[in-house]
PDB file of C-alpha atoms and ligand atoms in Angstrom:
ATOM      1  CA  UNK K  11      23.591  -2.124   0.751  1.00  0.00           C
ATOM      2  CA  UNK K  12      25.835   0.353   2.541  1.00  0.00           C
ATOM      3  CA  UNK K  13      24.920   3.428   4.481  1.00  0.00           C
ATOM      4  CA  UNK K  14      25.743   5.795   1.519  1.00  0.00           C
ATOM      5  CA  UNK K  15      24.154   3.807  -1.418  1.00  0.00           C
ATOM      6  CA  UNK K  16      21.295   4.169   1.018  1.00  0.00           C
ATOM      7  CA  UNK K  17      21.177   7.789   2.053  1.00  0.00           C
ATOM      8  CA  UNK K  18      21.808   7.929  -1.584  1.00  0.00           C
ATOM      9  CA  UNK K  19      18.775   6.261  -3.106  1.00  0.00           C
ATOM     10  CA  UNK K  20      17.006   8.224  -0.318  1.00  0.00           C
ATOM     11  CA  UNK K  21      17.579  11.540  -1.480  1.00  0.00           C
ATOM     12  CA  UNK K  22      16.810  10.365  -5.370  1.00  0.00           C
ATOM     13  CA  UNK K  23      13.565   9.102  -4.476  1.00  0.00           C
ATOM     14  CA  UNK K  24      12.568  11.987  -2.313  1.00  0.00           C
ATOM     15  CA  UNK K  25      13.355  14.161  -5.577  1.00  0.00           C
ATOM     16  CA  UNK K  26      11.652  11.686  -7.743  1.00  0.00           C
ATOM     17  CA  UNK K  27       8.271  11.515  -5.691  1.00  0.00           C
ATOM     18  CA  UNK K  28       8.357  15.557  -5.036  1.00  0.00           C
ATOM     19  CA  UNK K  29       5.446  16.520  -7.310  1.00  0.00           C
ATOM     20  CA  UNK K  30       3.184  13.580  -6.518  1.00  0.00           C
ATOM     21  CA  UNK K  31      -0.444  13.451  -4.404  1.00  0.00           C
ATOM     22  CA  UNK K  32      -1.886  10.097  -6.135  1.00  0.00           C
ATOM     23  CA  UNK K  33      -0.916   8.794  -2.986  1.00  0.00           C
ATOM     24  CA  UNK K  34       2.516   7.283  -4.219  1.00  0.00           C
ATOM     25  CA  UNK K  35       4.609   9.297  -2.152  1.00  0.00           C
ATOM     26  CA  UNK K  36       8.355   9.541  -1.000  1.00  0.00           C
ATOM     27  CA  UNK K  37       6.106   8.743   2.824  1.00  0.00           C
ATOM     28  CA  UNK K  38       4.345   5.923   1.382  1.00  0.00           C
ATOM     29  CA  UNK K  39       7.205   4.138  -0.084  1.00  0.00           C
ATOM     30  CA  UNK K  40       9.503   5.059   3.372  1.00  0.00           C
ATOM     31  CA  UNK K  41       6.462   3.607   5.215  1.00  0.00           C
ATOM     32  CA  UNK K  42       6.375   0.450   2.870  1.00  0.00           C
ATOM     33  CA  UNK K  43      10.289   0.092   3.216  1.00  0.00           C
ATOM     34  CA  UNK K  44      10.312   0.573   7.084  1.00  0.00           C
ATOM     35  CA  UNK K  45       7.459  -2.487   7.416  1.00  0.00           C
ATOM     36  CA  UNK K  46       9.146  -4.866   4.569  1.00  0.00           C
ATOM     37  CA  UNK K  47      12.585  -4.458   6.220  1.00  0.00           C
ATOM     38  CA  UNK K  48      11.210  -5.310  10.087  1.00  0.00           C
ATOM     39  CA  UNK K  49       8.706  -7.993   8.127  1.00  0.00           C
ATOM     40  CA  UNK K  50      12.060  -9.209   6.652  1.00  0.00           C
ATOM     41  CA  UNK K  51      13.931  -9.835   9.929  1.00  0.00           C
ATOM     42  CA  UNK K  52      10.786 -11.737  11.648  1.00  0.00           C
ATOM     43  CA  UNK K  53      11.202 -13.651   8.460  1.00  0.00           C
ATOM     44  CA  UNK K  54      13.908 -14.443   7.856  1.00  0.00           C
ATOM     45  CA  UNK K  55      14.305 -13.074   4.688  1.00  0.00           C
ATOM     46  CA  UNK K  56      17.546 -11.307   2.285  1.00  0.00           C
ATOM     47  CA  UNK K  57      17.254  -7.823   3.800  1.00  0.00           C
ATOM     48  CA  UNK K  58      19.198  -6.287   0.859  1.00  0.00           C
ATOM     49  CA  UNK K  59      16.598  -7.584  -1.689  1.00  0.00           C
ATOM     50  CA  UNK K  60      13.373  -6.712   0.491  1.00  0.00           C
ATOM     51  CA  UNK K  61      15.230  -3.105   0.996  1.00  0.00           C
ATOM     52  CA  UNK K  62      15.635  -2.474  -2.616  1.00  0.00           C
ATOM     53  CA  UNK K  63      12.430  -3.895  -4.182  1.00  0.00           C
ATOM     54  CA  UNK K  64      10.636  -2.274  -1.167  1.00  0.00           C
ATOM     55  CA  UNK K  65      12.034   1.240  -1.857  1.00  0.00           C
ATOM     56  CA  UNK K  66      12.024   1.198  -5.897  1.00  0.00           C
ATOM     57  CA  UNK K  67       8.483  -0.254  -5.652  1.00  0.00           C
ATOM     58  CA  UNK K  68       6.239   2.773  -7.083  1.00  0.00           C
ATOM     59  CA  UNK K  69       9.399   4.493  -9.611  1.00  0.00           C
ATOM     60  CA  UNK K  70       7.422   2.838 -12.009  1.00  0.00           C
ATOM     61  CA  UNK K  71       4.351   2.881 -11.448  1.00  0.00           C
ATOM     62  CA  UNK K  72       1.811   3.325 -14.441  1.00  0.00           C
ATOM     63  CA  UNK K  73       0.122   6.200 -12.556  1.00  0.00           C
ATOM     64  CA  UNK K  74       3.169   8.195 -12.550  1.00  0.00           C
ATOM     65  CA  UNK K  75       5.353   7.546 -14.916  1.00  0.00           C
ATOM     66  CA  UNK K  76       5.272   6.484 -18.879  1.00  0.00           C
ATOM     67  CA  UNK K  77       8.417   4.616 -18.473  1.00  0.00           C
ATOM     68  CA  UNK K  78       8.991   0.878 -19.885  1.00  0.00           C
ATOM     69  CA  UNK K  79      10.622  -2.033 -19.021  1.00  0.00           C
ATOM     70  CA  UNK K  80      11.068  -0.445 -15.239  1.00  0.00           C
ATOM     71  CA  UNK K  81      13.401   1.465 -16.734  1.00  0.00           C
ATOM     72  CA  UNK K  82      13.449   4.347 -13.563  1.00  0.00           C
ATOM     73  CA  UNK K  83      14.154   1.319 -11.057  1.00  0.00           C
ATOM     74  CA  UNK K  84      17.188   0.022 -13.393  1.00  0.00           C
ATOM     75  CA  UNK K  85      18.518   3.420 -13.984  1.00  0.00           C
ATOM     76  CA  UNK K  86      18.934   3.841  -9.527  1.00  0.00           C
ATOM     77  CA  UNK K  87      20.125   0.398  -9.719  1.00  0.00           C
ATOM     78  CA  UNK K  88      22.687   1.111 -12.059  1.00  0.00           C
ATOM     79  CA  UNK K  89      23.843   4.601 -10.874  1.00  0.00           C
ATOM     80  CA  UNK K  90      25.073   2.932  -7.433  1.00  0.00           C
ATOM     81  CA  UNK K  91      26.614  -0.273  -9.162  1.00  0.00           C
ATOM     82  CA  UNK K  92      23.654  -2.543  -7.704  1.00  0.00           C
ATOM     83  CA  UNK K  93      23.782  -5.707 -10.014  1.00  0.00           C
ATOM     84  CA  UNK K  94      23.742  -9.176  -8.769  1.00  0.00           C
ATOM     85  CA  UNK K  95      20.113  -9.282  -7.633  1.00  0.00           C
ATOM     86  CA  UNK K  96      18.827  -6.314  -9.832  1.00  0.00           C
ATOM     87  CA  UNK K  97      17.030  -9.050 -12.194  1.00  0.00           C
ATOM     88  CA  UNK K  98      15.110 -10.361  -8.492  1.00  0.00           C
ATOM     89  CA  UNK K  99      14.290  -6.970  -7.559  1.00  0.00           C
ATOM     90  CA  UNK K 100      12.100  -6.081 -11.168  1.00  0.00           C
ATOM     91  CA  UNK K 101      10.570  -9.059 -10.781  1.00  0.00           C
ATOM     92  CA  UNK K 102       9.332  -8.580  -7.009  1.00  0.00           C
ATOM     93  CA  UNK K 103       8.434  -4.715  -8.870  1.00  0.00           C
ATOM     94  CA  UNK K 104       6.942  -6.464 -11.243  1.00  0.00           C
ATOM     95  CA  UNK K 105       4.645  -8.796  -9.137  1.00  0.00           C
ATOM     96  CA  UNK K 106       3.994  -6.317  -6.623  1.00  0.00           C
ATOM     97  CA  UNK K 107       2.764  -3.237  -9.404  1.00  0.00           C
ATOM     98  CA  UNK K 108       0.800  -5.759 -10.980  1.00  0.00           C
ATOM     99  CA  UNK K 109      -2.532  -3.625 -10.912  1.00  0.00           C
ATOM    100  CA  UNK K 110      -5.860  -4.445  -9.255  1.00  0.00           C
ATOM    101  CA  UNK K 111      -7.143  -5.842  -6.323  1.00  0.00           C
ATOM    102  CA  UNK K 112      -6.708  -9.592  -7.902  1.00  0.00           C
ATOM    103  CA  UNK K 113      -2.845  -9.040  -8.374  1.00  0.00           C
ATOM    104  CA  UNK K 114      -0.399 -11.390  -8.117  1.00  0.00           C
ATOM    105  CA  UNK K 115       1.150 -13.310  -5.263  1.00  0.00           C
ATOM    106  CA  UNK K 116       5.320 -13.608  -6.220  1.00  0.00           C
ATOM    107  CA  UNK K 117       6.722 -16.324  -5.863  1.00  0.00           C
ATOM    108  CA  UNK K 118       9.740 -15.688  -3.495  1.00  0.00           C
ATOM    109  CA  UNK K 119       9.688 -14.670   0.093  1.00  0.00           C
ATOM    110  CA  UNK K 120      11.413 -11.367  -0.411  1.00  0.00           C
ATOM    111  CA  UNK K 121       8.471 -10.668  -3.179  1.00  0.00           C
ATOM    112  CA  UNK K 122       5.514 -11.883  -0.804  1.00  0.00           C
ATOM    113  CA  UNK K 123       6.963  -9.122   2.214  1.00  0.00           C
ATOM    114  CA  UNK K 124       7.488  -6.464  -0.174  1.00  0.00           C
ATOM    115  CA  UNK K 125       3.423  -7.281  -1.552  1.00  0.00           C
ATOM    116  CA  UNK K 126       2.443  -7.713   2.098  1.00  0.00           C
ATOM    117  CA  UNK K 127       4.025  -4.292   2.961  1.00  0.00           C
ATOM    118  CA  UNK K 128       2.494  -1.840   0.024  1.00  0.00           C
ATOM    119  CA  UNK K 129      -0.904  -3.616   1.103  1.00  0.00           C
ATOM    120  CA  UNK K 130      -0.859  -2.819   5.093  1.00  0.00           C
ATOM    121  CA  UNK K 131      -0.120   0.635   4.195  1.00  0.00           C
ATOM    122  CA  UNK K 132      -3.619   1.087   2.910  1.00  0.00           C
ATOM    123  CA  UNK K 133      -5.515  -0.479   5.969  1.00  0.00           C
ATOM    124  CA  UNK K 134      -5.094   0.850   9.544  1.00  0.00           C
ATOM    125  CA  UNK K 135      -4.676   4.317  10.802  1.00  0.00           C
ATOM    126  CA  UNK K 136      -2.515   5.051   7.957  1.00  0.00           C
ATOM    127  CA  UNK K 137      -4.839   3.804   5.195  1.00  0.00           C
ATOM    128  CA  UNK K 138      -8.214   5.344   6.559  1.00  0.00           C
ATOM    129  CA  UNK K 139      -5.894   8.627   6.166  1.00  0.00           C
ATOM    130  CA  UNK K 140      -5.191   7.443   2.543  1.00  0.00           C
ATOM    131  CA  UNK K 141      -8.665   6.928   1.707  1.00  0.00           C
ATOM    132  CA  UNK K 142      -9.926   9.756   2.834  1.00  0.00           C
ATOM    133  CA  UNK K 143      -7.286  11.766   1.061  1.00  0.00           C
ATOM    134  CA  UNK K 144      -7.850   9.981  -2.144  1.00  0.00           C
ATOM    135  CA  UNK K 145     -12.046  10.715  -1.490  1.00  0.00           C
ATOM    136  CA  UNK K 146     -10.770  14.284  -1.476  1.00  0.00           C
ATOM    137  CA  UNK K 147      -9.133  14.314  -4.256  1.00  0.00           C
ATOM    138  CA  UNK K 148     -11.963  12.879  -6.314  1.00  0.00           C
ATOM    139  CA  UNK K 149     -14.734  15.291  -5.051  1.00  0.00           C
ATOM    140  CA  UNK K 150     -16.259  12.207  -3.232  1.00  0.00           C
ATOM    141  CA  UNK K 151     -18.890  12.545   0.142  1.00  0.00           C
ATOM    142  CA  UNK K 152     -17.444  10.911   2.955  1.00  0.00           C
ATOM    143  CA  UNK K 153     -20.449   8.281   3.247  1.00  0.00           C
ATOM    144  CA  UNK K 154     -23.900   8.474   1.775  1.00  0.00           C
ATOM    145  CA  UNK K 155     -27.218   9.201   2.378  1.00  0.00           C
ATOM    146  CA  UNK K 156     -28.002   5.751   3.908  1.00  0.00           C
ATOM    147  CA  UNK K 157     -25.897   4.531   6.584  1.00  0.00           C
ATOM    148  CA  UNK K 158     -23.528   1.653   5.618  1.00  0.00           C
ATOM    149  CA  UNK K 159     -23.400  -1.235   7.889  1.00  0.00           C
ATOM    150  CA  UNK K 160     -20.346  -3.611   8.774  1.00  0.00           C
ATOM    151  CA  UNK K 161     -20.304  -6.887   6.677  1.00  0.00           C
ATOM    152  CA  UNK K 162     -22.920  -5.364   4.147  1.00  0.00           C
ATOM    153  CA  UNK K 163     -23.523  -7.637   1.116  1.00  0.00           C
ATOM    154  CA  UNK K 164     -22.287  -6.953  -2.377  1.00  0.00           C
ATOM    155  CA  UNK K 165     -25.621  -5.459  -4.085  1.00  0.00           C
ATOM    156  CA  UNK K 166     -25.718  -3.428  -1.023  1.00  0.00           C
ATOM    157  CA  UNK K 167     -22.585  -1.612  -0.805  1.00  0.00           C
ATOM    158  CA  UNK K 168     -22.659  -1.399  -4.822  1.00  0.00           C
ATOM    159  CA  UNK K 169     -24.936   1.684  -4.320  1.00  0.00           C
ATOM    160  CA  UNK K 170     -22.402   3.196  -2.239  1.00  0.00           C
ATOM    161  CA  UNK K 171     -20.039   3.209  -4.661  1.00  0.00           C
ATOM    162  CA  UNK K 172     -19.240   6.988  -4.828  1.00  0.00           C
ATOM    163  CA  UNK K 173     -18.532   7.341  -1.125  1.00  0.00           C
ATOM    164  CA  UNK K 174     -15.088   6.626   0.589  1.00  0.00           C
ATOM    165  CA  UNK K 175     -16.755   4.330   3.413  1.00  0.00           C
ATOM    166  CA  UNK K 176     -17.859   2.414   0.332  1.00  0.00           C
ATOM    167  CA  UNK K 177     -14.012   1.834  -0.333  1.00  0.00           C
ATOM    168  CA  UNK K 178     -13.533   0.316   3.272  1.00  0.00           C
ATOM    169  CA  UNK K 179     -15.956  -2.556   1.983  1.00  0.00           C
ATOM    170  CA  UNK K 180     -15.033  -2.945  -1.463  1.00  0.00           C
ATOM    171  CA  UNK K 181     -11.273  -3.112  -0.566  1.00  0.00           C
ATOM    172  CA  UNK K 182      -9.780  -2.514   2.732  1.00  0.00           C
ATOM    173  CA  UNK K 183     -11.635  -5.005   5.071  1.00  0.00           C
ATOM    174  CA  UNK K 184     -11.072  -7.823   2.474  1.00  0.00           C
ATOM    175  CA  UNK K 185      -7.005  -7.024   2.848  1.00  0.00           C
ATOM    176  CA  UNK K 186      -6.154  -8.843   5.927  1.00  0.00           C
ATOM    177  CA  UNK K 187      -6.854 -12.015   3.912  1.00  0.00           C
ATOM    178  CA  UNK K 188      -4.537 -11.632   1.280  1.00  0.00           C
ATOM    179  CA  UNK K 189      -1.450 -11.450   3.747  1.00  0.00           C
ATOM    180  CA  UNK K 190       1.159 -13.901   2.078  1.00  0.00           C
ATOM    181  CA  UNK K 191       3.448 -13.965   5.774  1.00  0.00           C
ATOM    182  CA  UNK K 192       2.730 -15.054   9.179  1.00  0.00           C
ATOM    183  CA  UNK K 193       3.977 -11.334  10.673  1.00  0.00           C
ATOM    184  CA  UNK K 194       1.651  -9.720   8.007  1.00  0.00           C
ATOM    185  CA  UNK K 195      -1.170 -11.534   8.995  1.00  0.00           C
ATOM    186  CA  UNK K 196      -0.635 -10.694  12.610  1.00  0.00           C
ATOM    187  CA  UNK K 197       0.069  -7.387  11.999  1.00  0.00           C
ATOM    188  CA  UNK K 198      -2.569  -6.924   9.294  1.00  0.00           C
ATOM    189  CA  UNK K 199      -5.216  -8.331  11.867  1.00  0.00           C
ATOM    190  CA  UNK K 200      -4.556  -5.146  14.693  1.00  0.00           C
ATOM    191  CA  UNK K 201      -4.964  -2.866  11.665  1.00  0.00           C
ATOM    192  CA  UNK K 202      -7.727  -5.112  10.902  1.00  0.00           C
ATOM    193  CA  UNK K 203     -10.039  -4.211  13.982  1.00  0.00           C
ATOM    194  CA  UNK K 204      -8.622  -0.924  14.652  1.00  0.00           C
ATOM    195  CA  UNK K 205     -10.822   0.138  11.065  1.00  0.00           C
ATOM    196  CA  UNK K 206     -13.771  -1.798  12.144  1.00  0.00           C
ATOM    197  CA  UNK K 207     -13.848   0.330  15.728  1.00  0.00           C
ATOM    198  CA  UNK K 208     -12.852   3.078  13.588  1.00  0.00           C
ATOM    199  CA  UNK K 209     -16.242   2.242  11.269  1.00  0.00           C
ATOM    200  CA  UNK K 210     -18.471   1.778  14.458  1.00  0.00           C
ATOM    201  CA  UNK K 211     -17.259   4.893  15.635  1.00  0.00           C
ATOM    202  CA  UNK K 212     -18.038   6.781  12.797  1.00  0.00           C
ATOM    203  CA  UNK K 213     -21.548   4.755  12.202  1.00  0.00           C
ATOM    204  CA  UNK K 214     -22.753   6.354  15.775  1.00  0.00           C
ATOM    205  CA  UNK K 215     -21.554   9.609  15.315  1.00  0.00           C
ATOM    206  CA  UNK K 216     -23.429  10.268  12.089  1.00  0.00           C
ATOM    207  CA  UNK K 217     -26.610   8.501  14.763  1.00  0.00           C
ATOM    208  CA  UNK K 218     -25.156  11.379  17.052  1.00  0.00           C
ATOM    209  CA  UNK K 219     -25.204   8.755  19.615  1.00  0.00           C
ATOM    210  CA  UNK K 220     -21.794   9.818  20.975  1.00  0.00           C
TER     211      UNK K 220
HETATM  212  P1  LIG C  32      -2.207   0.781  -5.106  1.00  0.00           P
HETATM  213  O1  LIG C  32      -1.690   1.165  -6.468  1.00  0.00           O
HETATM  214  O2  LIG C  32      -1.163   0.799  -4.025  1.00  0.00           O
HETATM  215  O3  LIG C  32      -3.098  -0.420  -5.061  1.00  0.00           O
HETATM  216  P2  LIG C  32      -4.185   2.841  -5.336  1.00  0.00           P
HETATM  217  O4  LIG C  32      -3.579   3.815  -6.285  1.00  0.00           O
HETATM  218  O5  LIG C  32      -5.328   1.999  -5.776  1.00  0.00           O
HETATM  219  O6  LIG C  32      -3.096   1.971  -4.620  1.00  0.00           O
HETATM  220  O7  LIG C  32      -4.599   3.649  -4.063  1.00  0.00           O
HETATM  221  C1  LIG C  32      -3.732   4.494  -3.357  1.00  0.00           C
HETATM  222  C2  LIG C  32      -4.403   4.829  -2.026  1.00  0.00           C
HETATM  223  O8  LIG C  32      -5.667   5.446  -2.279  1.00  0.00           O
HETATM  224  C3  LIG C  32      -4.697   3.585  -1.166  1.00  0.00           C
HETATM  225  O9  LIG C  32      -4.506   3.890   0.179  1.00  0.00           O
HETATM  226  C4  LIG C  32      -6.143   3.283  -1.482  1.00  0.00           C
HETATM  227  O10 LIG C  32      -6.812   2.633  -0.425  1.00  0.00           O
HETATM  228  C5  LIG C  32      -6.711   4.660  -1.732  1.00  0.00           C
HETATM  229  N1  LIG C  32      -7.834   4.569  -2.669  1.00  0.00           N
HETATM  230  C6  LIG C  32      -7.856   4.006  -3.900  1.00  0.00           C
HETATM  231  N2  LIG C  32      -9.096   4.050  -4.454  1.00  0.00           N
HETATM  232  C7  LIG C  32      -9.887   4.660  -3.534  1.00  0.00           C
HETATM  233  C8  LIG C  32     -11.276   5.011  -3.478  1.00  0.00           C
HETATM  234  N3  LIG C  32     -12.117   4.749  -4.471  1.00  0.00           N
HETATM  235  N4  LIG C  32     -11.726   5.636  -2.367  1.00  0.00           N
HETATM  236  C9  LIG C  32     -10.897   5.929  -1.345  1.00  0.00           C
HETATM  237  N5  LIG C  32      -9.582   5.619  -1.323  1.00  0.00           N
HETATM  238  C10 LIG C  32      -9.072   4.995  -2.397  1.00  0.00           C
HETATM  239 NI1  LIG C  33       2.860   1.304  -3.091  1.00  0.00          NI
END
């Protein structure tokens, strides 16, 4: 890809993303291209592919757009002439969009960094900023009335659903598992404990211990 497709794309998606607070950004997906592109080098990986996929990752996502066949990522893809490995890059979209917590793993390198990179954006310094935002957004408390505890069991953290701690146990701590690359994992891991000092933090604060 060459500096002006890039600065190119750049400026589309930063007018594309300019009316969205879901927490699809233009920051999230320059923070999910930054991390796939330096995952990418560790890795060994097509940079080009990993660059594109990476930054076209969220144009079509069902929470912002009603378009079909990923038809927002093929129209950028056209417009700067990008069509040798546009068929690779929908299908890393694809796998990557594919919604839930159980979603796919792709089945190519390129796909597995791109996955890896949407996925540390929500843990770490970053994603506790993300969650709380989104917790915000949706009128929720910040914890509840009884104090979670680290590794809580299922029927216990189902009754604090409506709080954002709750979404540290029902998502965030289990993410460092589903790493598909070695410098994910790694990387994943510091993000990893950073939350759980974060959470212990937080835990003796409410105590007013500290
Ligand atoms: P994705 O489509 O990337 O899986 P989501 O739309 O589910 O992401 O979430 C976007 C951001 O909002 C993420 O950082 C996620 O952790 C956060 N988020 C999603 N659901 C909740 C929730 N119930 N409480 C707090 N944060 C949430
Ligand atoms: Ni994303």
């Amino acid at each position: 890809m060459t500096k002006e497709v890039l600065d190119g794309l750049l400026s589309d998606l930063q007018e594309f993303f300019k009316n969205d607070y879901s927490g699809h950004d233009y920051n999230h997906t320059m923070r999910v291209y930054k991390l796939a592109y330096n995952i990418a080098i560790q890795e060994h990986a097509n940079l080009e592919i990993v660059s594109l996929a990476a930054l076209l990752h969220d144009v079509d996502d069902v929470k912002l757009t009603q378009s079909i066949n990923y038809q927002n990522a093929r129209l950028l893809m056209n417009k700067y002439g990008i069509d040798k490995v546009q068929e690779e890059v929908i299908a890393i979209i694809q796998d990557v969009s594919f919604n839930g917590n159980q979603s796919k793993s792709p089945s190519t390198l390129e796909g597995k960094i791109v996955q890896d990179a949407d996925r540390l954006d929500a843990i770490g310094a970053i994603g506790i900023a993300r969650a709380f935002t989104f917790g915000g957004n949706h009128n929720r408390p910040l914890y509840n009335d009884e104090n979670p505890v680290l590794n809580m069991d299922e029927a216990s953290y189902r009754q604090h659903k409506s709080s954002t701690i709750n979404h540290f146990y029902e998502k965030l701590l289990l993410l460092k598992d589903m790493m598909n690359t070695d410098t994910a994992k790694e990387l994943a891991y510091q993000r990893h404990q950073f939350m759980k000092n974060y959470l212990e933090e937080f835990y003796d604060e409410i105590e007013g211990k500290k």
